[in-house]
mmCIF file of C-alpha atoms in Angstrom:
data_model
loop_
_atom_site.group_PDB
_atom_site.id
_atom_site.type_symbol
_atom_site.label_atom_id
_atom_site.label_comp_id
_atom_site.label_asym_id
_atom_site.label_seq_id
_atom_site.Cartn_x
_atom_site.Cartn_y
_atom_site.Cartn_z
ATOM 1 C CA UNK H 1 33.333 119.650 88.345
ATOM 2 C CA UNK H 2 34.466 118.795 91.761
ATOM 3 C CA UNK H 3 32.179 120.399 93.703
ATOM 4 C CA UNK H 4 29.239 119.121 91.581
ATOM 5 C CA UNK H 5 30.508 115.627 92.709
ATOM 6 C CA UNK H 6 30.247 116.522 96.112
ATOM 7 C CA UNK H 7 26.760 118.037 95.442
ATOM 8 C CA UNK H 8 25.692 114.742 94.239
ATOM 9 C CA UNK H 9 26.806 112.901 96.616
ATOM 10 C CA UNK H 10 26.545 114.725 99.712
ATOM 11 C CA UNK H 11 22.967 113.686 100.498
ATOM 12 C CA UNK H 12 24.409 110.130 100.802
ATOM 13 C CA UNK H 13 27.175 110.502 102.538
ATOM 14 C CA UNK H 14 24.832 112.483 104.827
ATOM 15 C CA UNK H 15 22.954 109.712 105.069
ATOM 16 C CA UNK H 16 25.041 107.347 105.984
ATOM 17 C CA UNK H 17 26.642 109.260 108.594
ATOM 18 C CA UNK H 18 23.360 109.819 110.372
ATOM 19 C CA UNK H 19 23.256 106.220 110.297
ATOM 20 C CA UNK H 20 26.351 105.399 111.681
ATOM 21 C CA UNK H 21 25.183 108.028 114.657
ATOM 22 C CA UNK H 22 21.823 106.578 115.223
ATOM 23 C CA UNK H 23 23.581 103.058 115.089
ATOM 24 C CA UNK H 24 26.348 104.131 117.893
ATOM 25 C CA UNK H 25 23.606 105.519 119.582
ATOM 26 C CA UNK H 26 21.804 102.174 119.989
ATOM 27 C CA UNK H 27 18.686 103.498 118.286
ATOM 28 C CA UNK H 28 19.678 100.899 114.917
ATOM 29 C CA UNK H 29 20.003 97.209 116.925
ATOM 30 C CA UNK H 30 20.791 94.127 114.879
ATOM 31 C CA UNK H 31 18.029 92.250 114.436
ATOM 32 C CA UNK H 32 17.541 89.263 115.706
ATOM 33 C CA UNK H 33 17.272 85.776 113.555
ATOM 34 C CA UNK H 34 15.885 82.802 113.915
ATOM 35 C CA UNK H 35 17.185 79.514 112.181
ATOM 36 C CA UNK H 36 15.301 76.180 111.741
ATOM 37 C CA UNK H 37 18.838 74.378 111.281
ATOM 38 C CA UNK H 38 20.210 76.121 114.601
ATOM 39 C CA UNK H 39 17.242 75.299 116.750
ATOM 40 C CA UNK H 40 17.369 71.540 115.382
ATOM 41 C CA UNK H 41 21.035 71.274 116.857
ATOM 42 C CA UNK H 42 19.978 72.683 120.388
ATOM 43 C CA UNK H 43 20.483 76.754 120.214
ATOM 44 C CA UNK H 44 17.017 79.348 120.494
ATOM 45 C CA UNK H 45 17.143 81.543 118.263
ATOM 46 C CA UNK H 46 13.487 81.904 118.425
ATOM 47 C CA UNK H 47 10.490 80.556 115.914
ATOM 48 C CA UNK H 48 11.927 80.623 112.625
ATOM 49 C CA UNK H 49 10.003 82.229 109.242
ATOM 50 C CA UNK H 50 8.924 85.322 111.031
ATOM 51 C CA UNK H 51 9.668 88.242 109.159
ATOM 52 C CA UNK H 52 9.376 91.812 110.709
ATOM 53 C CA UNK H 53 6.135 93.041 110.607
ATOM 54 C CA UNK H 54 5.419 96.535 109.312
ATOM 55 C CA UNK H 55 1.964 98.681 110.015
ATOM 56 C CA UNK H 56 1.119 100.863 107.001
ATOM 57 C CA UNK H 57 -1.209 103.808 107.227
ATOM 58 C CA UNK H 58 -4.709 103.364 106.768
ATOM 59 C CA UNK H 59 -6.719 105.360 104.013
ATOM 60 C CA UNK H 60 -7.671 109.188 105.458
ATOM 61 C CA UNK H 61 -5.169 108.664 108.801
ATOM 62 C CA UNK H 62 -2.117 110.359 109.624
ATOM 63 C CA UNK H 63 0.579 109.635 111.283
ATOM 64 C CA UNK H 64 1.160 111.493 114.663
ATOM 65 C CA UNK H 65 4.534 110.831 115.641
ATOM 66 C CA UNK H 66 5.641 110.679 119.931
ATOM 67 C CA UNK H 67 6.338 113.559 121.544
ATOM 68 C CA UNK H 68 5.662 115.498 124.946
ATOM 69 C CA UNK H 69 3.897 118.847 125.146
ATOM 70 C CA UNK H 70 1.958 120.715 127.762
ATOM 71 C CA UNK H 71 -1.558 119.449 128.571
ATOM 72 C CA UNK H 72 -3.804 121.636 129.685
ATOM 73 C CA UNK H 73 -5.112 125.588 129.910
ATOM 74 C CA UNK H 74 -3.837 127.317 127.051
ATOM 75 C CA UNK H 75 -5.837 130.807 128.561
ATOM 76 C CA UNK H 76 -7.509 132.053 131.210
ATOM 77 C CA UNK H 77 -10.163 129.605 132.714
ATOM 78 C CA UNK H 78 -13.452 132.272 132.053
ATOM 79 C CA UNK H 79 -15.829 129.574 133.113
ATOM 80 C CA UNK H 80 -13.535 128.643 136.127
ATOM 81 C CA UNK H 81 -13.714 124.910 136.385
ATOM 82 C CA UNK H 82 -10.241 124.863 137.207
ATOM 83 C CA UNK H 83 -10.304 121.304 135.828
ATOM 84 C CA UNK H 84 -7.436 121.735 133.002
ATOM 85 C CA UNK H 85 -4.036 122.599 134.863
ATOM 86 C CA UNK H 86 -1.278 122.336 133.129
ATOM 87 C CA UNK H 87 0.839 119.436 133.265
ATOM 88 C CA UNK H 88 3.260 117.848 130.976
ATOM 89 C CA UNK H 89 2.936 114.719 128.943
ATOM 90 C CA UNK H 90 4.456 112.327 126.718
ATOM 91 C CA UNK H 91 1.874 110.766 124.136
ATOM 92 C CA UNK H 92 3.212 107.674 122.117
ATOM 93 C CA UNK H 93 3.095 107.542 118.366
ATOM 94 C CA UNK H 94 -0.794 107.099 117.125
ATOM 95 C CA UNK H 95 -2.848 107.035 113.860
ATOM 96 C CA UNK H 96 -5.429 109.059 114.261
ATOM 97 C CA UNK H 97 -9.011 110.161 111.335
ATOM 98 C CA UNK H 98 -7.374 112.909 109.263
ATOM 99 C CA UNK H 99 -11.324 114.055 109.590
ATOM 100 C CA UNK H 100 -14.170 113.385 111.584
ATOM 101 C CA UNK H 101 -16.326 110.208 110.474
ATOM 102 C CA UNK H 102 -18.537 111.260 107.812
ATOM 103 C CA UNK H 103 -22.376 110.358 107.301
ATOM 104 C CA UNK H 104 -21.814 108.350 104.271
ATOM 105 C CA UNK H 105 -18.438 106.381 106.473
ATOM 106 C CA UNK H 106 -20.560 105.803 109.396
ATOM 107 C CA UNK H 107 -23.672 104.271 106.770
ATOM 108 C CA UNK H 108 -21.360 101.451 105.416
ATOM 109 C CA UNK H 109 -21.155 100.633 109.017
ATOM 110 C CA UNK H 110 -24.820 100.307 109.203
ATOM 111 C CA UNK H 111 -25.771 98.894 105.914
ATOM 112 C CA UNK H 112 -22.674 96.176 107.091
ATOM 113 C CA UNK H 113 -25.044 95.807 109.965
ATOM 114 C CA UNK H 114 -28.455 95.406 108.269
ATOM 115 C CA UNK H 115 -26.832 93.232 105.287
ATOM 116 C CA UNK H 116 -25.277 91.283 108.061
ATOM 117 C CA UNK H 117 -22.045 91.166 105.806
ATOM 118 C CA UNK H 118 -19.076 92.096 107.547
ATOM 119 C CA UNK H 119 -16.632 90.726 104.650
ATOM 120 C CA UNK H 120 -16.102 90.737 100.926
ATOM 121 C CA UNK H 121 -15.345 87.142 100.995
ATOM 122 C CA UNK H 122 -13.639 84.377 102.957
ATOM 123 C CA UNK H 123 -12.613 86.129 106.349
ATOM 124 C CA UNK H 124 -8.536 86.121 106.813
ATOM 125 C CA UNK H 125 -9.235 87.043 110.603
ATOM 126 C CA UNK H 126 -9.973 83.721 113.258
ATOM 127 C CA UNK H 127 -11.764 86.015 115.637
ATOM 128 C CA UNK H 128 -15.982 85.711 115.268
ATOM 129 C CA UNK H 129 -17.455 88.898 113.637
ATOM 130 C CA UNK H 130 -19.236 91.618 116.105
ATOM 131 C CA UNK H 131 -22.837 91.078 116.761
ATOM 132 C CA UNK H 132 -25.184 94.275 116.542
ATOM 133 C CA UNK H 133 -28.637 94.945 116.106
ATOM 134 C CA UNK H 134 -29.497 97.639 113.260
ATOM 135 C CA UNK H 135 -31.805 99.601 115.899
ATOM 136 C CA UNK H 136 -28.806 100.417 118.190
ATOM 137 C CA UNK H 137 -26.066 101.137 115.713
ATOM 138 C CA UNK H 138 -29.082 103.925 113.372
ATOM 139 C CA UNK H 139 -27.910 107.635 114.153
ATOM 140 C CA UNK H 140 -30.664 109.723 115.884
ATOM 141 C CA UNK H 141 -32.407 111.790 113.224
ATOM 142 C CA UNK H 142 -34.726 113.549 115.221
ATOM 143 C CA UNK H 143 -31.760 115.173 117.334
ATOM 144 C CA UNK H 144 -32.241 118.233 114.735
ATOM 145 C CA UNK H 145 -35.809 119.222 116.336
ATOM 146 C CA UNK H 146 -35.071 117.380 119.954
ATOM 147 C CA UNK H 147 -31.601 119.025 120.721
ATOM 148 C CA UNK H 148 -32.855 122.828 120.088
ATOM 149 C CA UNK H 149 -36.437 124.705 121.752
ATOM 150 C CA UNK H 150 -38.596 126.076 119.073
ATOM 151 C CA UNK H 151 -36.377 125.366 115.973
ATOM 152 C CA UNK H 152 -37.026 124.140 112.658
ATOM 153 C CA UNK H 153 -34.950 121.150 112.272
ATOM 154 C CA UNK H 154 -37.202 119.386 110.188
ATOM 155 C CA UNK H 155 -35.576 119.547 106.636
ATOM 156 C CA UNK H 156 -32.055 118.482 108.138
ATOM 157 C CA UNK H 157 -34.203 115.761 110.500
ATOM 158 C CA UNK H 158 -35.356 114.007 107.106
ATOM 159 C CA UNK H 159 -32.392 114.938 104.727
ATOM 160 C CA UNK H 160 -28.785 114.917 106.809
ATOM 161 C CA UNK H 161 -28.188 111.556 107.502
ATOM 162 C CA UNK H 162 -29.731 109.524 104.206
ATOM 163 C CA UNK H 163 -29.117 112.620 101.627
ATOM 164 C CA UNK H 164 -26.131 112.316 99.306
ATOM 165 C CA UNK H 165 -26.080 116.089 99.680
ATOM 166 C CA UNK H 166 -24.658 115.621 103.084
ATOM 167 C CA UNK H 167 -22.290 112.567 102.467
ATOM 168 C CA UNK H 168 -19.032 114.216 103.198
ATOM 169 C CA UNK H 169 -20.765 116.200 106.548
ATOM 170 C CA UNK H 170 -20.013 114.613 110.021
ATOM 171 C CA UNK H 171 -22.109 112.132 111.576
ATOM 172 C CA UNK H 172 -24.207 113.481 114.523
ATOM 173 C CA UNK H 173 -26.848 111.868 116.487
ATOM 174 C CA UNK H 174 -24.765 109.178 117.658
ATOM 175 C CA UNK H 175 -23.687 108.372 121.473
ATOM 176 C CA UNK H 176 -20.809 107.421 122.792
ATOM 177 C CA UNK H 177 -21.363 103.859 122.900
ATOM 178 C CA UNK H 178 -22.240 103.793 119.092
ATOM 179 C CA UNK H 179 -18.834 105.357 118.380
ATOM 180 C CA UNK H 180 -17.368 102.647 119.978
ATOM 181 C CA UNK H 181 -19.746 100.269 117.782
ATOM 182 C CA UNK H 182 -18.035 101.891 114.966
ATOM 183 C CA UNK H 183 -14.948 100.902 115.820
ATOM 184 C CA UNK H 184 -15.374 97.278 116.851
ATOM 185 C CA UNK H 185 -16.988 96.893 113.103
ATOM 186 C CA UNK H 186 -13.941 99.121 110.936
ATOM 187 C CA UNK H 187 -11.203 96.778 113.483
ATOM 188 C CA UNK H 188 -12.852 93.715 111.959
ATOM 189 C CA UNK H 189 -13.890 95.204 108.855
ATOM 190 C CA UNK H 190 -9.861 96.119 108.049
ATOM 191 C CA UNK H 191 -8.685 92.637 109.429
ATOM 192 C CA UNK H 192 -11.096 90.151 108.035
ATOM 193 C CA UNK H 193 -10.509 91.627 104.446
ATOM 194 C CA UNK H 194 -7.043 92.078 104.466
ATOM 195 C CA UNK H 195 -4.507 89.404 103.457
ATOM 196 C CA UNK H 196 -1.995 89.734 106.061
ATOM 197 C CA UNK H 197 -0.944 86.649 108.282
ATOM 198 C CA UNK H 198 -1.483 89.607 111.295
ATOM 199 C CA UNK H 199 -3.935 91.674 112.425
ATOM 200 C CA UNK H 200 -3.726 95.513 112.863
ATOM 201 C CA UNK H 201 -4.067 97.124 115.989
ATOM 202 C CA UNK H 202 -7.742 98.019 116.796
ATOM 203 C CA UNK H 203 -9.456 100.878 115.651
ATOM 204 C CA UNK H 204 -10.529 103.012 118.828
ATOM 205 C CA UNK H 205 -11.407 106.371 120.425
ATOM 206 C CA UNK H 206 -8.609 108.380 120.976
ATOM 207 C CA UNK H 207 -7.624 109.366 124.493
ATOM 208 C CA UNK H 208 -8.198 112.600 126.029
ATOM 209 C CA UNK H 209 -4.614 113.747 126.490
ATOM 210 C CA UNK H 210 -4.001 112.043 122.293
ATOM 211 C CA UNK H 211 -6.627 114.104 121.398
ATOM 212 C CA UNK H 212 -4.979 117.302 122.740
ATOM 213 C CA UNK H 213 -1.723 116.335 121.731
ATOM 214 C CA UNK H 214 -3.139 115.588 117.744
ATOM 215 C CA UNK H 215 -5.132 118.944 118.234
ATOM 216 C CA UNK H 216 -2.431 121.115 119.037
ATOM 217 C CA UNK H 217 -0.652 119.982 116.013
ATOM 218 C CA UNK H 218 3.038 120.165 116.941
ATOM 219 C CA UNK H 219 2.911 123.185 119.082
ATOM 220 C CA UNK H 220 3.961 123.224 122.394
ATOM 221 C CA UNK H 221 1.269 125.618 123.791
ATOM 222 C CA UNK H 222 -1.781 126.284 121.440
ATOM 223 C CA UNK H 223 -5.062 127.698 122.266
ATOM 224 C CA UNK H 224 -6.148 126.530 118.688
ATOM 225 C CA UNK H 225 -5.459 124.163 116.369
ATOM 226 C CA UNK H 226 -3.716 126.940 114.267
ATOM 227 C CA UNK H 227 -2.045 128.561 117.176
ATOM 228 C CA UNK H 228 -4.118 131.657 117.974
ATOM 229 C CA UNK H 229 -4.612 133.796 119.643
ATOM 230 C CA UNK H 230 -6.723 134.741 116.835
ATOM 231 C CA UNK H 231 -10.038 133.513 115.049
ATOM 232 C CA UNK H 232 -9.285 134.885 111.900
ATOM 233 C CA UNK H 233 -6.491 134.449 109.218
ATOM 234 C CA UNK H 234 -4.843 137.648 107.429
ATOM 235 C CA UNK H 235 -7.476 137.638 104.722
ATOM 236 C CA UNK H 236 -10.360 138.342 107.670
ATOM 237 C CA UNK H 237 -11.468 134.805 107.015
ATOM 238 C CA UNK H 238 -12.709 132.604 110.705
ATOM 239 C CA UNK H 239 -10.884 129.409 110.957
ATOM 240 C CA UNK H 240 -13.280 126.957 111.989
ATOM 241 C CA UNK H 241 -16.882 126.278 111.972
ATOM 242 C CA UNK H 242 -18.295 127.945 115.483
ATOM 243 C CA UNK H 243 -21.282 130.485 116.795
ATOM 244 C CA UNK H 244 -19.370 134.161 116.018
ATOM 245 C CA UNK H 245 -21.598 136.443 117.552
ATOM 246 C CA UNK H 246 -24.576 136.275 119.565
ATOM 247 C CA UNK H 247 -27.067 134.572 117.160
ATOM 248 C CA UNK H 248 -24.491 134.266 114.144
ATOM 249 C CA UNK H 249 -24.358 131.233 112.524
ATOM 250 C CA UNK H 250 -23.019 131.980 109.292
ATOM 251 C CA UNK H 251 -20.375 134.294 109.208
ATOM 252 C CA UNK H 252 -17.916 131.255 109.238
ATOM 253 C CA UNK H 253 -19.520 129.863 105.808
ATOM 254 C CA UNK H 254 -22.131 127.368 106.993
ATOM 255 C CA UNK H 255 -25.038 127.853 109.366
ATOM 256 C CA UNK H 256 -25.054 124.416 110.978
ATOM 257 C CA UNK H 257 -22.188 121.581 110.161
ATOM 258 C CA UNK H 258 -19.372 122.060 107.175
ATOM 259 C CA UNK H 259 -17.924 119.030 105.250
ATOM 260 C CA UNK H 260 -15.324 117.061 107.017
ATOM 261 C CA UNK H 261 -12.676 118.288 104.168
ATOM 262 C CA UNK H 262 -13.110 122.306 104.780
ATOM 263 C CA UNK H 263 -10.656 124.903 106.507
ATOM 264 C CA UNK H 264 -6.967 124.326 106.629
ATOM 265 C CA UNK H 265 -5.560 121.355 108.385
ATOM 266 C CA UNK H 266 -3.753 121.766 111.790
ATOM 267 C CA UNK H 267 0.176 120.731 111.452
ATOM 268 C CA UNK H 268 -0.250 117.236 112.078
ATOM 269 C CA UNK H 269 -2.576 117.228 108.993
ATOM 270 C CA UNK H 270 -5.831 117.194 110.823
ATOM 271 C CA UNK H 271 -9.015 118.758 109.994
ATOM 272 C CA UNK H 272 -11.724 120.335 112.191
ATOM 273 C CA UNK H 273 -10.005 120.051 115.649
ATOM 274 C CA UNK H 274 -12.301 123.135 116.263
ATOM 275 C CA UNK H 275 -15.552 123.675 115.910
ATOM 276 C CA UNK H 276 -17.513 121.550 113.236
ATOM 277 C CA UNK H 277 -18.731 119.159 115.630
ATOM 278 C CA UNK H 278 -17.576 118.192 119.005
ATOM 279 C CA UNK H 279 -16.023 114.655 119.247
ATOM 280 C CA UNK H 280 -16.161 111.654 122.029
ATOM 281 C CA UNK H 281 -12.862 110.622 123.356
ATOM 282 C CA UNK H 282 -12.325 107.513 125.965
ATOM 283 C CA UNK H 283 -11.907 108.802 128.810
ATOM 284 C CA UNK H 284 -14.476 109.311 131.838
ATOM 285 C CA UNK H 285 -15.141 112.332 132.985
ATOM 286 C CA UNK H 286 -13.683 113.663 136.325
ATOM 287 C CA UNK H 287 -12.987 117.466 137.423
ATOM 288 C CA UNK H 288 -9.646 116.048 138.614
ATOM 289 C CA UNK H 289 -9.275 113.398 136.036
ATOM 290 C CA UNK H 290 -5.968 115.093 135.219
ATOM 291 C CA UNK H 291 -4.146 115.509 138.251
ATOM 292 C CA UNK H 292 -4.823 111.586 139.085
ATOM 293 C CA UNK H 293 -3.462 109.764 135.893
ATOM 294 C CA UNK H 294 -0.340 109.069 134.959
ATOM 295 C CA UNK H 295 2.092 111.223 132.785
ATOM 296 C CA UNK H 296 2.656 108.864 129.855
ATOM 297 C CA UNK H 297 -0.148 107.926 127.656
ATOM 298 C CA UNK H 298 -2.453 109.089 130.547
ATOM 299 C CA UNK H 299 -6.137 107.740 130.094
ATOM 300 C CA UNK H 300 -9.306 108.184 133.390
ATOM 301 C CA UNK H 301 -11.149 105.462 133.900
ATOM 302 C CA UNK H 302 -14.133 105.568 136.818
ATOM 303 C CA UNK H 303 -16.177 101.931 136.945
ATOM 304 C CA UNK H 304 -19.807 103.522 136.559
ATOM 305 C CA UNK H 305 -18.769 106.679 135.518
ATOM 306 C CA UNK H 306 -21.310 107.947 132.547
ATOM 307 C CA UNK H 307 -20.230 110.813 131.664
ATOM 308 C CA UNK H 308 -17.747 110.696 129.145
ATOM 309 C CA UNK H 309 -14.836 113.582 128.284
ATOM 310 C CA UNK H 310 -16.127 115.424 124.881
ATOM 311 C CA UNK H 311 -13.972 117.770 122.842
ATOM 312 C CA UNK H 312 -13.037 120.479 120.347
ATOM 313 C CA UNK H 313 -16.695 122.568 120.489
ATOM 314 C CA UNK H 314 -19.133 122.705 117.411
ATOM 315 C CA UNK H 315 -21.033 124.532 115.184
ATOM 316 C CA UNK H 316 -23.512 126.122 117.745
ATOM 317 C CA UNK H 317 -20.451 126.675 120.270
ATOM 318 C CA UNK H 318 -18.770 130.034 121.391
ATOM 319 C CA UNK H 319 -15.006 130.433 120.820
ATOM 320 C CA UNK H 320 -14.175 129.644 124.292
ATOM 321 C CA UNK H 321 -15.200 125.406 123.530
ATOM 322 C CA UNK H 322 -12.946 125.573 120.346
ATOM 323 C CA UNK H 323 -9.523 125.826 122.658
ATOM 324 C CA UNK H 324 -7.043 122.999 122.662
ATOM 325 C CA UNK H 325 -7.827 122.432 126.486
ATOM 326 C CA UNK H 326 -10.801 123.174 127.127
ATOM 327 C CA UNK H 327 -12.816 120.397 128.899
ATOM 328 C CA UNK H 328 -16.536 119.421 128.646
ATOM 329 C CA UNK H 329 -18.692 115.973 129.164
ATOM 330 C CA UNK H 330 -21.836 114.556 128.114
ATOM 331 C CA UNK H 331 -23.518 110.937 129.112
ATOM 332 C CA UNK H 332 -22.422 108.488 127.404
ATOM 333 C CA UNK H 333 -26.049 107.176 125.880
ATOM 334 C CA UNK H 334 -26.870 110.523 124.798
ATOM 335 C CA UNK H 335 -27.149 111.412 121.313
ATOM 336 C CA UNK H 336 -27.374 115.540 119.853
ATOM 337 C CA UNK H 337 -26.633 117.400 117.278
ATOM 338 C CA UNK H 338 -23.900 118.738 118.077
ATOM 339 C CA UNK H 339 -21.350 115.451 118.794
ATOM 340 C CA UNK H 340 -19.476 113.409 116.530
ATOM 341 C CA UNK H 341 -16.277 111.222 117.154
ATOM 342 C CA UNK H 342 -13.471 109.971 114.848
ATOM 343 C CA UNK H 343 -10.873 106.864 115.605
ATOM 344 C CA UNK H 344 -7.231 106.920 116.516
ATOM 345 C CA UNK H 345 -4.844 103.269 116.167
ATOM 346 C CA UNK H 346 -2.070 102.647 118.228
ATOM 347 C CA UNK H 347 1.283 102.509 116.569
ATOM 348 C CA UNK H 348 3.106 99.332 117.444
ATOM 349 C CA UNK H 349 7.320 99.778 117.169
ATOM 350 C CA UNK H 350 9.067 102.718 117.662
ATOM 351 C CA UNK H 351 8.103 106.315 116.328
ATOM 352 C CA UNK H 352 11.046 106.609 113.864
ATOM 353 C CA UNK H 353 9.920 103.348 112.095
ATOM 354 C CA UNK H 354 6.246 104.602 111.658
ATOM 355 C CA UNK H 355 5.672 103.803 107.912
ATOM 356 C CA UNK H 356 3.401 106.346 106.607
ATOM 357 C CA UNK H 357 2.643 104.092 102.813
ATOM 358 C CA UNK H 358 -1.175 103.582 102.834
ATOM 359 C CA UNK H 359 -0.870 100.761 100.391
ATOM 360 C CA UNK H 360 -1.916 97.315 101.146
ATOM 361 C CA UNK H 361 -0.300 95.602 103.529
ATOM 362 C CA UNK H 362 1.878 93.063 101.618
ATOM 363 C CA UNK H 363 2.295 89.067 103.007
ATOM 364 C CA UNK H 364 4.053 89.444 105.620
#
């Protein structure tokens, strides 16, 4: 009988000797108050009726937690750019799309746009609602025919983007500066229909070195999202959505892209960090972007740089441009086939407070 007690209450006496720990170590502070009677008799104790402030999870993100890992070449460098030396980082905590934005995600953004309605009802955000016109925020269609020589893109040119077939299939034909469209409209979308007295954090691009970090998925050094250094799983079946062989499309299960749901999540949670389609990050692109920013949070920035730092590979890509580190651009107007994107948020407070609920945030 006495050592079921224990049993029982072990866990909480666990717990509250971790507490006491984290508390000695400084990493539980009081908090501070503030008092409408104090500050009437002289003291500051700050503006008084402000509560702490908590930042749930938004629907489809996950919750990458800080850490530091090893950016850069996870292999040998067989196209020798010599632009991904390794170097180690520390990424703060992040939200970040458990899957790239999907076609029928990215067309509530543009029938927001043509409808001109950017909320359900009386806006609970003071900030004016983005201005776009429907022409520039339309995905490219005819990138099907005008990305490949003598192919027949023609069925997925009228049928990929306004198809319910291909609702839950990554959004392509869209540049860079349309991604970042996107996430101008979801930051107001989120904060002018939510009741909170305070807005989120914007919805954004995620960094180079974030994107590495979230693609690695925990692991220290990974040439894929899984690990590697292999393709396959024990069953014989490939991992991600890619070019095999020499004019194989298919072996992987899907000729061009796969649904934004399929193959097994990285450890973070995170689906298609190879292959698929390749995905826009923020930064510009330098061969020596790396070696000149700095080792937390690092982000490259170039005033008139075009060319903008694209990642993970795609469904028409060789195994090499699936690799955790490997590096490629494109300009930033330029819209293919090939190219998607999906949207990180910063996490404001510290990483062992990140609430992972996805409910609504409550008044706060």
């Amino acid at each position: 009988m006495y050592k079921k007690m224990i049993s029982r209450f072990f866990p909480v006496i666990a717990m509250l000797l971790t507490a006491s720990f984290l508390q000695g170590c400084g990493l539980f502070g009081k908090k501070g108050s503030a008092s409408e009677k104090d500050n009437r008799r002289g003291e500051v104790t700050g503006v008084a009726k402000r509560v702490g402030w908590q930042q749930n999870l938004p629907i489809d993100m996950v919750a990458v937690k800080a850490g530091t890992f090893w950016m850069g070449q996870a292999d040998e460098d067989i196209a020798t750019t010599q632009s991904a030396f390794n170097r180690q980082v520390t990424i703060s905590e992040f939200y970040m799309d458990k899957y790239e934005v999907s076609n029928n995600k990215y067309r509530q953004f543009v029938e927001a746009v043509r409808l001109g309605e950017y909320s359900y009802s009386t806006p609970t955000t003071l900030k004016d609602p983005p201005q776009f016109n429907l022409d520039e925020v339309l995905p490219d269609t005819t990138v099907w025919t005008s990305s490949f020589s003598y192919h027949y893109g023609d069925p997925l040119m009228e049928f990929y983007f306004d198809h319910p077939a291909f609702d839950n299939y990554p959004v392509v034909g869209v540049s860079w500066e349309q991604a970042n469209m996107y996430c101008e409209w979801r930051t107001y979308h989120m904060n002018a229909n939510d009741k909170s007295n305070y807005e989120m954090p914007p919805f954004r691009l995620p960094t180079e070195a974030e994107w590495e970090y979230a693609a690695k998925g925990g692991k220290d050094v990974a040439k894929y999202p899984w690990g590697g250094p292999y393709l396959k799983n024990k069953r014989g079946c490939l991992m991600a959505n890619f070019k095999p062989g020499r004019g194989n499309y298919i072996d992987d299960g899907f000729s061009y892209t796969a649904p934004v749901d399929v193959y097994a999540p990285n450890g973070f949670g995170l689906y298609n960090m190879a292959g698929n389609v390749s995905e826009w990050v923020l930064d510009d692109y330098s061969e020596v972007g790396t070696a000149l920013t700095w080792d937390l949070d690092p982000k490259f920035t170039k005033e008139g740089e075009s060319r903008k730092v694209v990642r993970g590979g795609s469904w028409k890509d060789i195994a090499h441009y699936l690799e955790t580190s490997t590096r490629t651009y494109e300009y930033q107007d330029v819209k293919t086939a090939h190219i998607g994107f999906r949207t990180t948020m910063t996490f404001i407070g510290r990483s062992g407070s990140m609430n992972v609920s996805n409910n609504r945030r409550r008044q706060r």
